[in-house]
Tab-separated table of C-alpha atoms and ligand atoms in Angstrom:
chain	number	residue	atom	x	y	z
A	240	MET	CA	0.000	0.000	0.000
A	241	GLY	CA	2.824	2.372	0.973
A	242	GLU	CA	4.551	1.640	-2.337
A	243	PHE	CA	1.285	2.267	-4.211
A	244	LYS	CA	0.840	5.662	-2.488
A	245	GLY	CA	4.423	6.510	-3.367
A	246	THR	CA	3.744	5.729	-7.041
A	247	ILE	CA	0.655	7.964	-7.040
A	248	GLU	CA	2.677	10.744	-5.468
A	249	ARG	CA	5.357	10.397	-8.179
A	250	LEU	CA	2.678	10.436	-10.910
A	251	ARG	CA	1.143	13.563	-9.395
A	252	ARG	CA	4.532	15.268	-9.476
A	253	MET	CA	5.105	14.229	-13.068
A	254	ALA	CA	1.681	15.606	-13.941
A	255	THR	CA	2.628	18.905	-12.311
A	256	ILE	CA	5.706	19.029	-14.521
A	257	GLU	CA	3.927	18.040	-17.717
A	258	LEU	CA	0.842	20.166	-17.391
A	259	GLY	CA	3.055	23.232	-17.632
A	260	ASP	CA	1.532	26.691	-17.385
A	261	SER	CA	-2.030	25.629	-17.973
A	262	GLY	CA	-1.960	22.836	-15.423
A	263	SER	CA	-3.162	23.500	-11.907
A	264	PHE	CA	-2.365	20.088	-10.497
A	265	MET	CA	-0.095	20.617	-7.520
A	266	ALA	CA	1.619	17.881	-5.569
A	267	HIS	CA	-0.006	19.357	-2.437
A	268	PRO	CA	-3.397	20.933	-3.158
A	269	MET	CA	-3.995	24.271	-1.524
A	270	SER	CA	-6.275	24.606	1.485
A	271	GLU	CA	-8.972	27.278	1.664
A	272	SER	CA	-7.029	29.282	4.252
A	273	LEU	CA	-3.788	29.110	2.261
A	274	PHE	CA	-5.628	30.318	-0.879
A	275	ARG	CA	-6.860	33.276	1.192
A	276	GLN	CA	-3.343	33.995	2.454
A	277	PHE	CA	-1.951	34.015	-1.100
A	278	SER	CA	-4.739	36.200	-2.432
A	279	GLU	CA	-4.343	38.645	0.471
A	280	LEU	CA	-0.620	38.804	-0.204
A	281	VAL	CA	-1.210	39.528	-3.927
A	282	TYR	CA	-3.787	42.178	-3.042
A	283	GLU	CA	-1.515	43.872	-0.480
A	284	GLN	CA	1.497	43.788	-2.767
A	285	CYS	CA	0.010	44.868	-6.073
A	286	GLY	CA	-3.710	45.491	-5.639
A	287	ILE	CA	-4.781	42.578	-7.847
A	288	ASN	CA	-7.984	40.992	-6.604
A	289	LEU	CA	-7.696	37.177	-6.838
A	290	HIS	CA	-11.213	36.114	-5.884
A	291	GLU	CA	-12.348	32.488	-5.621
A	292	GLY	CA	-12.950	32.356	-9.405
A	293	LYS	CA	-9.197	32.867	-9.910
A	294	ARG	CA	-8.204	29.848	-7.809
A	295	THR	CA	-7.305	27.705	-10.870
A	296	LEU	CA	-5.168	30.509	-12.244
A	297	LEU	CA	-3.373	30.927	-8.907
A	298	GLU	CA	-2.809	27.180	-8.575
A	299	ALA	CA	-1.425	26.909	-12.116
A	300	ARG	CA	0.971	29.813	-11.670
A	301	LEU	CA	1.990	28.587	-8.239
A	302	ALA	CA	2.708	25.091	-9.576
A	303	LYS	CA	5.088	26.690	-12.057
A	304	ARG	CA	6.930	28.694	-9.382
A	305	LEU	CA	7.173	25.597	-7.169
A	306	ARG	CA	8.857	23.746	-10.020
A	307	ALA	CA	11.198	26.656	-10.701
A	308	THR	CA	12.292	26.859	-7.070
A	309	GLY	CA	12.391	23.103	-6.476
A	310	MET	CA	9.919	23.393	-3.596
A	311	ASP	CA	6.947	21.107	-3.500
A	312	CYS	CA	4.858	22.471	-0.706
A	313	PRO	CA	2.800	25.674	-1.190
A	314	GLU	CA	2.904	26.448	2.580
A	315	GLU	CA	6.702	26.343	2.504
A	316	TYR	CA	6.675	28.551	-0.615
A	317	TYR	CA	4.339	31.058	1.066
A	318	ARG	CA	6.617	31.252	4.119
A	319	TYR	CA	9.620	31.752	1.834
A	320	ILE	CA	8.178	34.606	-0.267
A	321	THR	CA	6.964	36.423	2.841
A	322	SER	CA	10.431	36.246	4.449
A	323	ALA	CA	13.287	38.701	3.875
A	324	GLU	CA	15.342	36.078	1.926
A	325	GLY	CA	12.420	35.395	-0.403
A	326	ARG	CA	12.069	38.986	-1.680
A	327	ALA	CA	13.414	38.224	-5.190
A	328	GLU	CA	11.163	35.195	-5.505
A	329	LEU	CA	8.189	37.307	-4.369
A	330	ILE	CA	8.786	39.500	-7.450
A	331	HIS	CA	8.787	36.385	-9.701
A	332	PHE	CA	5.609	35.207	-8.043
A	333	LEU	CA	3.844	38.557	-8.584
A	334	ASP	CA	5.083	38.516	-12.209
A	335	SER	CA	3.512	35.124	-12.681
A	336	VAL	CA	0.046	36.057	-11.393
A	337	SER	CA	-0.382	39.228	-13.441
A	338	THR	CA	-1.883	39.005	-16.918
A	339	ASN	CA	0.251	40.615	-19.602
A	340	LEU	CA	-2.026	40.591	-22.627
A	341	THR	CA	-1.281	43.521	-24.924
A	342	ALA	CA	-0.887	44.416	-28.622
A	343	PHE	CA	0.393	47.166	-30.893
A	344	PHE	CA	-2.331	49.810	-31.391
A	345	ARG	CA	-4.693	47.965	-29.064
A	346	GLU	CA	-7.948	49.953	-28.789
A	347	VAL	CA	-6.987	51.914	-31.874
A	348	GLN	CA	-9.518	54.715	-31.172
A	349	HIS	CA	-7.112	56.016	-28.529
A	350	PHE	CA	-4.276	56.322	-31.025
A	351	GLU	CA	-6.558	58.037	-33.528
A	352	TYR	CA	-7.707	60.486	-30.867
A	353	LEU	CA	-4.117	61.086	-29.835
A	354	GLU	CA	-3.078	61.755	-33.432
A	355	ARG	CA	-6.055	63.914	-34.479
A	356	HIS	CA	-6.903	65.868	-31.331
A	357	VAL	CA	-4.555	65.560	-28.373
A	358	LEU	CA	-1.212	65.983	-30.131
A	359	PRO	CA	-2.162	68.788	-32.554
A	360	GLU	CA	-3.532	70.767	-29.590
A	361	ILE	CA	-0.518	70.138	-27.326
A	362	VAL	CA	1.981	70.776	-30.122
A	363	GLU	CA	0.355	74.055	-31.120
A	364	ARG	CA	0.256	75.304	-27.522
A	365	LYS	CA	3.860	74.314	-26.827
A	366	ARG	CA	5.083	75.838	-30.075
A	367	ALA	CA	3.402	79.129	-29.173
A	368	GLU	CA	5.068	78.997	-25.737
A	369	ARG	CA	8.382	77.903	-27.316
A	370	ARG	CA	8.563	74.956	-24.915
A	371	PHE	CA	9.448	71.794	-26.794
A	372	ARG	CA	9.254	69.307	-23.941
A	373	LEU	CA	6.755	66.476	-24.331
A	374	ARG	CA	6.305	63.752	-21.700
A	375	ALA	CA	4.094	60.678	-21.588
A	376	TRP	CA	3.720	57.936	-19.002
A	377	CYS	CA	2.590	54.469	-19.977
A	378	ALA	CA	1.717	53.084	-16.569
A	379	ALA	CA	1.303	49.340	-17.174
A	380	CYS	CA	3.316	48.844	-20.336
A	381	SER	CA	3.564	45.034	-20.377
A	382	THR	CA	5.861	43.800	-23.194
A	383	GLY	CA	6.265	47.259	-24.777
A	384	GLU	CA	3.773	47.299	-27.655
A	385	GLU	CA	1.780	50.126	-26.037
A	386	PRO	CA	4.609	52.628	-25.378
A	387	TYR	CA	6.137	51.919	-28.810
A	388	SER	CA	2.724	52.532	-30.426
A	389	ILE	CA	2.567	55.863	-28.574
A	390	ALA	CA	6.106	56.750	-29.685
A	391	MET	CA	5.332	55.956	-33.352
A	392	THR	CA	2.115	57.993	-33.224
A	393	VAL	CA	3.864	61.024	-31.749
A	394	LEU	CA	6.800	60.797	-34.171
A	395	SER	CA	4.407	60.723	-37.099
A	396	VAL	CA	2.677	63.903	-35.888
A	397	LEU	CA	5.756	66.032	-35.049
A	398	ASP	CA	7.089	67.640	-38.214
A	399	ARG	CA	10.676	67.959	-36.932
A	400	PRO	CA	10.872	65.414	-34.090
A	401	GLU	CA	14.600	66.090	-33.533
A	402	THR	CA	13.738	69.609	-32.285
A	403	TRP	CA	11.562	68.162	-29.502
A	404	ASP	CA	12.586	66.827	-26.115
A	405	PHE	CA	10.152	63.916	-26.272
A	406	LYS	CA	10.267	61.016	-23.787
A	407	ILE	CA	8.018	58.225	-22.623
A	408	LEU	CA	8.295	56.624	-19.212
A	409	ALA	CA	7.008	53.048	-19.456
A	410	THR	CA	6.488	51.172	-16.203
A	411	ASP	CA	5.215	47.779	-15.143
A	412	ILE	CA	5.352	45.629	-12.028
A	413	SER	CA	6.679	42.631	-13.944
A	414	THR	CA	10.407	42.359	-14.572
A	415	LYS	CA	9.748	39.543	-17.037
A	416	VAL	CA	7.663	41.709	-19.396
A	417	LEU	CA	10.041	44.653	-19.013
A	418	ALA	CA	12.959	42.521	-20.226
A	419	ILE	CA	11.005	41.702	-23.411
A	420	ALA	CA	9.927	45.337	-23.826
A	421	GLU	CA	13.492	46.596	-23.588
A	422	GLN	CA	14.634	44.281	-26.360
A	423	GLY	CA	11.939	45.655	-28.663
A	424	ARG	CA	11.857	42.496	-30.809
A	425	TYR	CA	8.557	41.120	-32.051
A	426	SER	CA	7.358	38.385	-34.356
A	427	ARG	CA	5.607	39.156	-37.648
A	428	GLU	CA	2.245	38.076	-36.155
A	429	ARG	CA	2.578	40.604	-33.350
A	430	LEU	CA	3.018	43.363	-35.925
A	431	ALA	CA	-0.314	42.553	-37.596
A	432	LYS	CA	-2.013	45.754	-36.352
A	433	VAL	CA	0.912	48.047	-37.146
A	434	PRO	CA	0.081	50.230	-40.191
A	435	GLU	CA	2.263	49.326	-43.160
A	436	ALA	CA	3.833	52.804	-43.335
A	437	TYR	CA	4.861	52.587	-39.641
A	438	ARG	CA	6.218	49.099	-40.181
A	439	ARG	CA	8.533	50.373	-42.890
A	440	LEU	CA	9.543	53.501	-40.973
A	441	PHE	CA	9.935	52.235	-37.406
A	442	PHE	CA	11.001	48.575	-37.632
A	443	ARG	CA	13.920	46.725	-39.159
A	444	GLY	CA	14.777	43.062	-39.589
A	445	SER	CA	16.312	41.766	-36.386
A	446	PRO	CA	20.087	42.130	-36.769
A	447	GLY	CA	22.479	39.544	-35.364
A	448	GLY	CA	20.118	36.604	-35.302
A	449	GLY	CA	16.523	35.921	-34.580
A	450	SER	CA	14.419	34.382	-37.288
A	451	ALA	CA	13.613	36.167	-40.554
A	452	ASP	CA	10.174	36.690	-39.062
A	453	THR	CA	11.458	38.780	-36.168
A	454	PHE	CA	11.378	42.565	-36.350
A	455	GLU	CA	13.079	45.088	-34.139
A	456	VAL	CA	11.911	48.571	-33.190
A	457	ILE	CA	14.555	50.944	-34.573
A	458	PRO	CA	16.957	52.521	-32.036
A	459	GLU	CA	15.573	56.035	-32.734
A	460	VAL	CA	12.219	54.900	-31.323
A	461	ARG	CA	13.670	52.723	-28.550
A	462	ARG	CA	15.706	55.663	-27.248
A	463	ILE	CA	12.510	57.613	-26.585
A	464	VAL	CA	11.144	55.008	-24.186
A	465	THR	CA	12.581	54.390	-20.711
A	466	PHE	CA	11.389	51.170	-19.079
A	467	ARG	CA	11.297	50.903	-15.276
A	468	ARG	CA	9.813	48.500	-12.787
A	469	LEU	CA	7.114	50.223	-10.774
A	470	ASN	CA	4.315	48.859	-8.655
A	471	LEU	CA	1.487	51.376	-9.099
A	472	LYS	CA	0.674	50.961	-5.407
A	473	ASP	CA	4.155	52.128	-4.330
A	474	PRO	CA	5.331	55.752	-4.172
A	475	TYR	CA	6.234	57.165	-7.595
A	476	PRO	CA	9.956	58.057	-7.732
A	477	PHE	CA	9.661	60.832	-10.358
A	478	HIS	CA	8.141	64.277	-10.656
A	479	GLY	CA	6.314	64.586	-13.957
A	480	PRO	CA	4.360	66.453	-15.078
A	481	PHE	CA	3.162	64.336	-17.985
A	482	ASP	CA	1.229	65.691	-20.962
A	483	PHE	CA	-0.702	62.440	-21.101
A	484	ILE	CA	-0.882	59.149	-19.251
A	485	PHE	CA	-1.953	55.766	-20.595
A	486	CYS	CA	-3.130	53.518	-17.779
A	487	ARG	CA	-5.080	50.885	-19.663
A	488	ASN	CA	-6.319	47.440	-18.767
A	489	VAL	CA	-4.709	47.283	-15.367
A	490	MET	CA	-7.292	49.056	-13.156
A	491	ILE	CA	-9.648	46.236	-14.009
A	492	TYR	CA	-7.669	43.986	-11.649
A	493	PHE	CA	-8.040	46.372	-8.695
A	494	ASP	CA	-10.987	46.920	-6.398
A	495	LYS	CA	-12.806	50.275	-6.281
A	496	SER	CA	-10.883	51.763	-3.350
A	497	THR	CA	-7.500	50.913	-4.912
A	498	GLN	CA	-8.684	52.319	-8.272
A	499	GLU	CA	-9.789	55.552	-6.632
A	500	SER	CA	-6.547	56.035	-4.756
A	501	LEU	CA	-4.437	55.273	-7.866
A	502	ILE	CA	-6.402	57.625	-10.139
A	503	ASN	CA	-5.985	60.451	-7.643
A	504	ARG	CA	-2.283	59.824	-7.217
A	505	MET	CA	-1.675	59.546	-10.959
A	506	ALA	CA	-3.776	62.606	-11.764
A	507	ALA	CA	-1.379	64.632	-9.585
A	508	TYR	CA	1.353	63.782	-12.134
A	509	LEU	CA	-0.596	65.168	-15.101
A	510	ALA	CA	0.122	68.664	-16.424
A	511	PRO	CA	-2.916	70.988	-16.294
A	512	GLY	CA	-5.050	70.101	-19.326
A	513	GLY	CA	-3.229	66.748	-19.602
A	514	TYR	CA	-5.065	63.649	-20.854
A	515	PHE	CA	-5.669	60.358	-19.066
A	516	PHE	CA	-6.489	57.196	-21.054
A	517	VAL	CA	-8.000	54.095	-19.466
A	518	GLY	CA	-9.026	50.820	-21.137
A	519	HIS	CA	-12.428	50.794	-22.864
A	520	ALA	CA	-13.573	48.045	-20.486
A	521	GLU	CA	-12.728	50.337	-17.568
A	522	SER	CA	-14.575	53.373	-16.328
A	523	LEU	CA	-14.022	55.954	-13.642
A	524	THR	CA	-17.752	56.169	-12.961
A	525	GLY	CA	-18.483	56.045	-9.252
A	526	LEU	CA	-14.916	57.015	-8.288
A	527	LYS	CA	-14.018	60.392	-6.793
A	528	HIS	CA	-11.279	62.015	-8.866
A	529	PRO	CA	-10.315	65.426	-10.240
A	530	LEU	CA	-10.513	64.533	-13.962
A	531	ILE	CA	-13.092	65.668	-16.527
A	532	TYR	CA	-14.771	63.119	-18.805
A	533	VAL	CA	-13.909	63.773	-22.484
A	534	LYS	CA	-15.188	60.662	-24.289
A	535	PRO	CA	-15.322	56.938	-23.521
A	536	ALA	CA	-12.065	55.944	-21.798
A	537	VAL	CA	-10.533	59.447	-22.144
A	538	TYR	CA	-10.345	61.991	-19.301
A	539	ARG	CA	-8.646	65.309	-18.809
A	540	LYS	CA	-7.209	67.303	-15.931
B	748	SAM	C1	-3.356	43.304	-19.348
B	748	SAM	S1	-1.792	44.091	-19.256
B	748	SAM	C2	-2.181	45.634	-20.043
B	748	SAM	C3	-1.042	46.135	-20.892
B	748	SAM	C4	-1.319	47.432	-21.676
B	748	SAM	N1	-1.555	48.543	-20.800
B	748	SAM	C5	-2.483	47.275	-22.627
B	748	SAM	O1	-3.567	47.798	-22.373
B	748	SAM	O2	-2.315	46.587	-23.640
B	748	SAM	C6	-1.712	44.546	-17.529
B	748	SAM	C7	-0.312	44.885	-17.066
B	748	SAM	O3	-0.415	45.455	-15.766
B	748	SAM	C8	0.700	45.046	-15.010
B	748	SAM	N2	0.387	45.212	-13.579
B	748	SAM	C9	-0.438	44.460	-12.806
B	748	SAM	N3	-0.464	44.937	-11.550
B	748	SAM	C10	0.350	46.013	-11.523
B	748	SAM	C11	0.751	46.924	-10.499
B	748	SAM	N4	0.292	46.828	-9.260
B	748	SAM	N5	1.622	47.902	-10.823
B	748	SAM	C12	2.085	48.013	-12.089
B	748	SAM	N6	1.764	47.193	-13.096
B	748	SAM	C13	0.905	46.190	-12.815
B	748	SAM	C14	0.905	43.605	-15.438
B	748	SAM	O4	2.226	43.155	-15.170
B	748	SAM	C15	0.589	43.681	-16.925
B	748	SAM	O5	1.749	43.853	-17.707
């Protein structure tokens, strides 16, 4: 009987290895109270609300981290990531529970509005004031497609971009996505929504390797974007002000009180008249904040 139990245990472990990212089969299933402890930790650390419906997701991601660290007991892993020595692993764990879905020119209406309304207005005002500084913050930039889409849009509007001091701060909590973003290399499929003219102007074949189907954002665009790790719940180590902020498809993971506090803190970093973009599935309705509604998913200070 003991031998039989041992075999089952081995099979369970093999299943954990083979199921990979999508598998939620852990050698030691998680108790109700441990699930609560993990979800409270995630909420405290980054504001993401892992309710009961996210249990499978948490178990799958946890199984992966257990394999990576060679631990096989979720309790032991919890103790480790909440200890001082486990700080680096805590960052990997938070990386693994956040969802990084993004795309070039995602929610294209925002880029059209930026190109046709926001930028012409800002550029005209700044030209008149002879101030050629332009700053944007992309506050949950994932693998970089969003800040690079912003950079390409702005560069296509400015008639002499080299005369402008134009920079984008792109931040995310996940070090894993930031590493990809910094490389600025994407497959042909990921470029599907990039207009052909932008593709020719702002990308080149990946030099020094990569497959023929890999494209690289040109250095002139990459130089505009600075990537930094930032948890939106932590203090912001910069001053701003920003002419516009993109904070899209991240608020959705936070509860109302966290959303309200973040909007208010971020709004303080907008220049007067600056624009604030949220995801179209998000809304600031019901939250107290100092911004004026402009159109769906666009606000203004
Ligand atoms: C679904 S992606 C959205 C990416 C992009 N803004 C877009 O709309 O395509 C959400 C991103 O938010 C990041 N994120 C989650 N919680 C965060 C937090 N507390 N602080 C900063 N970034 C966070 C995730 O790592 C992920 O890259």
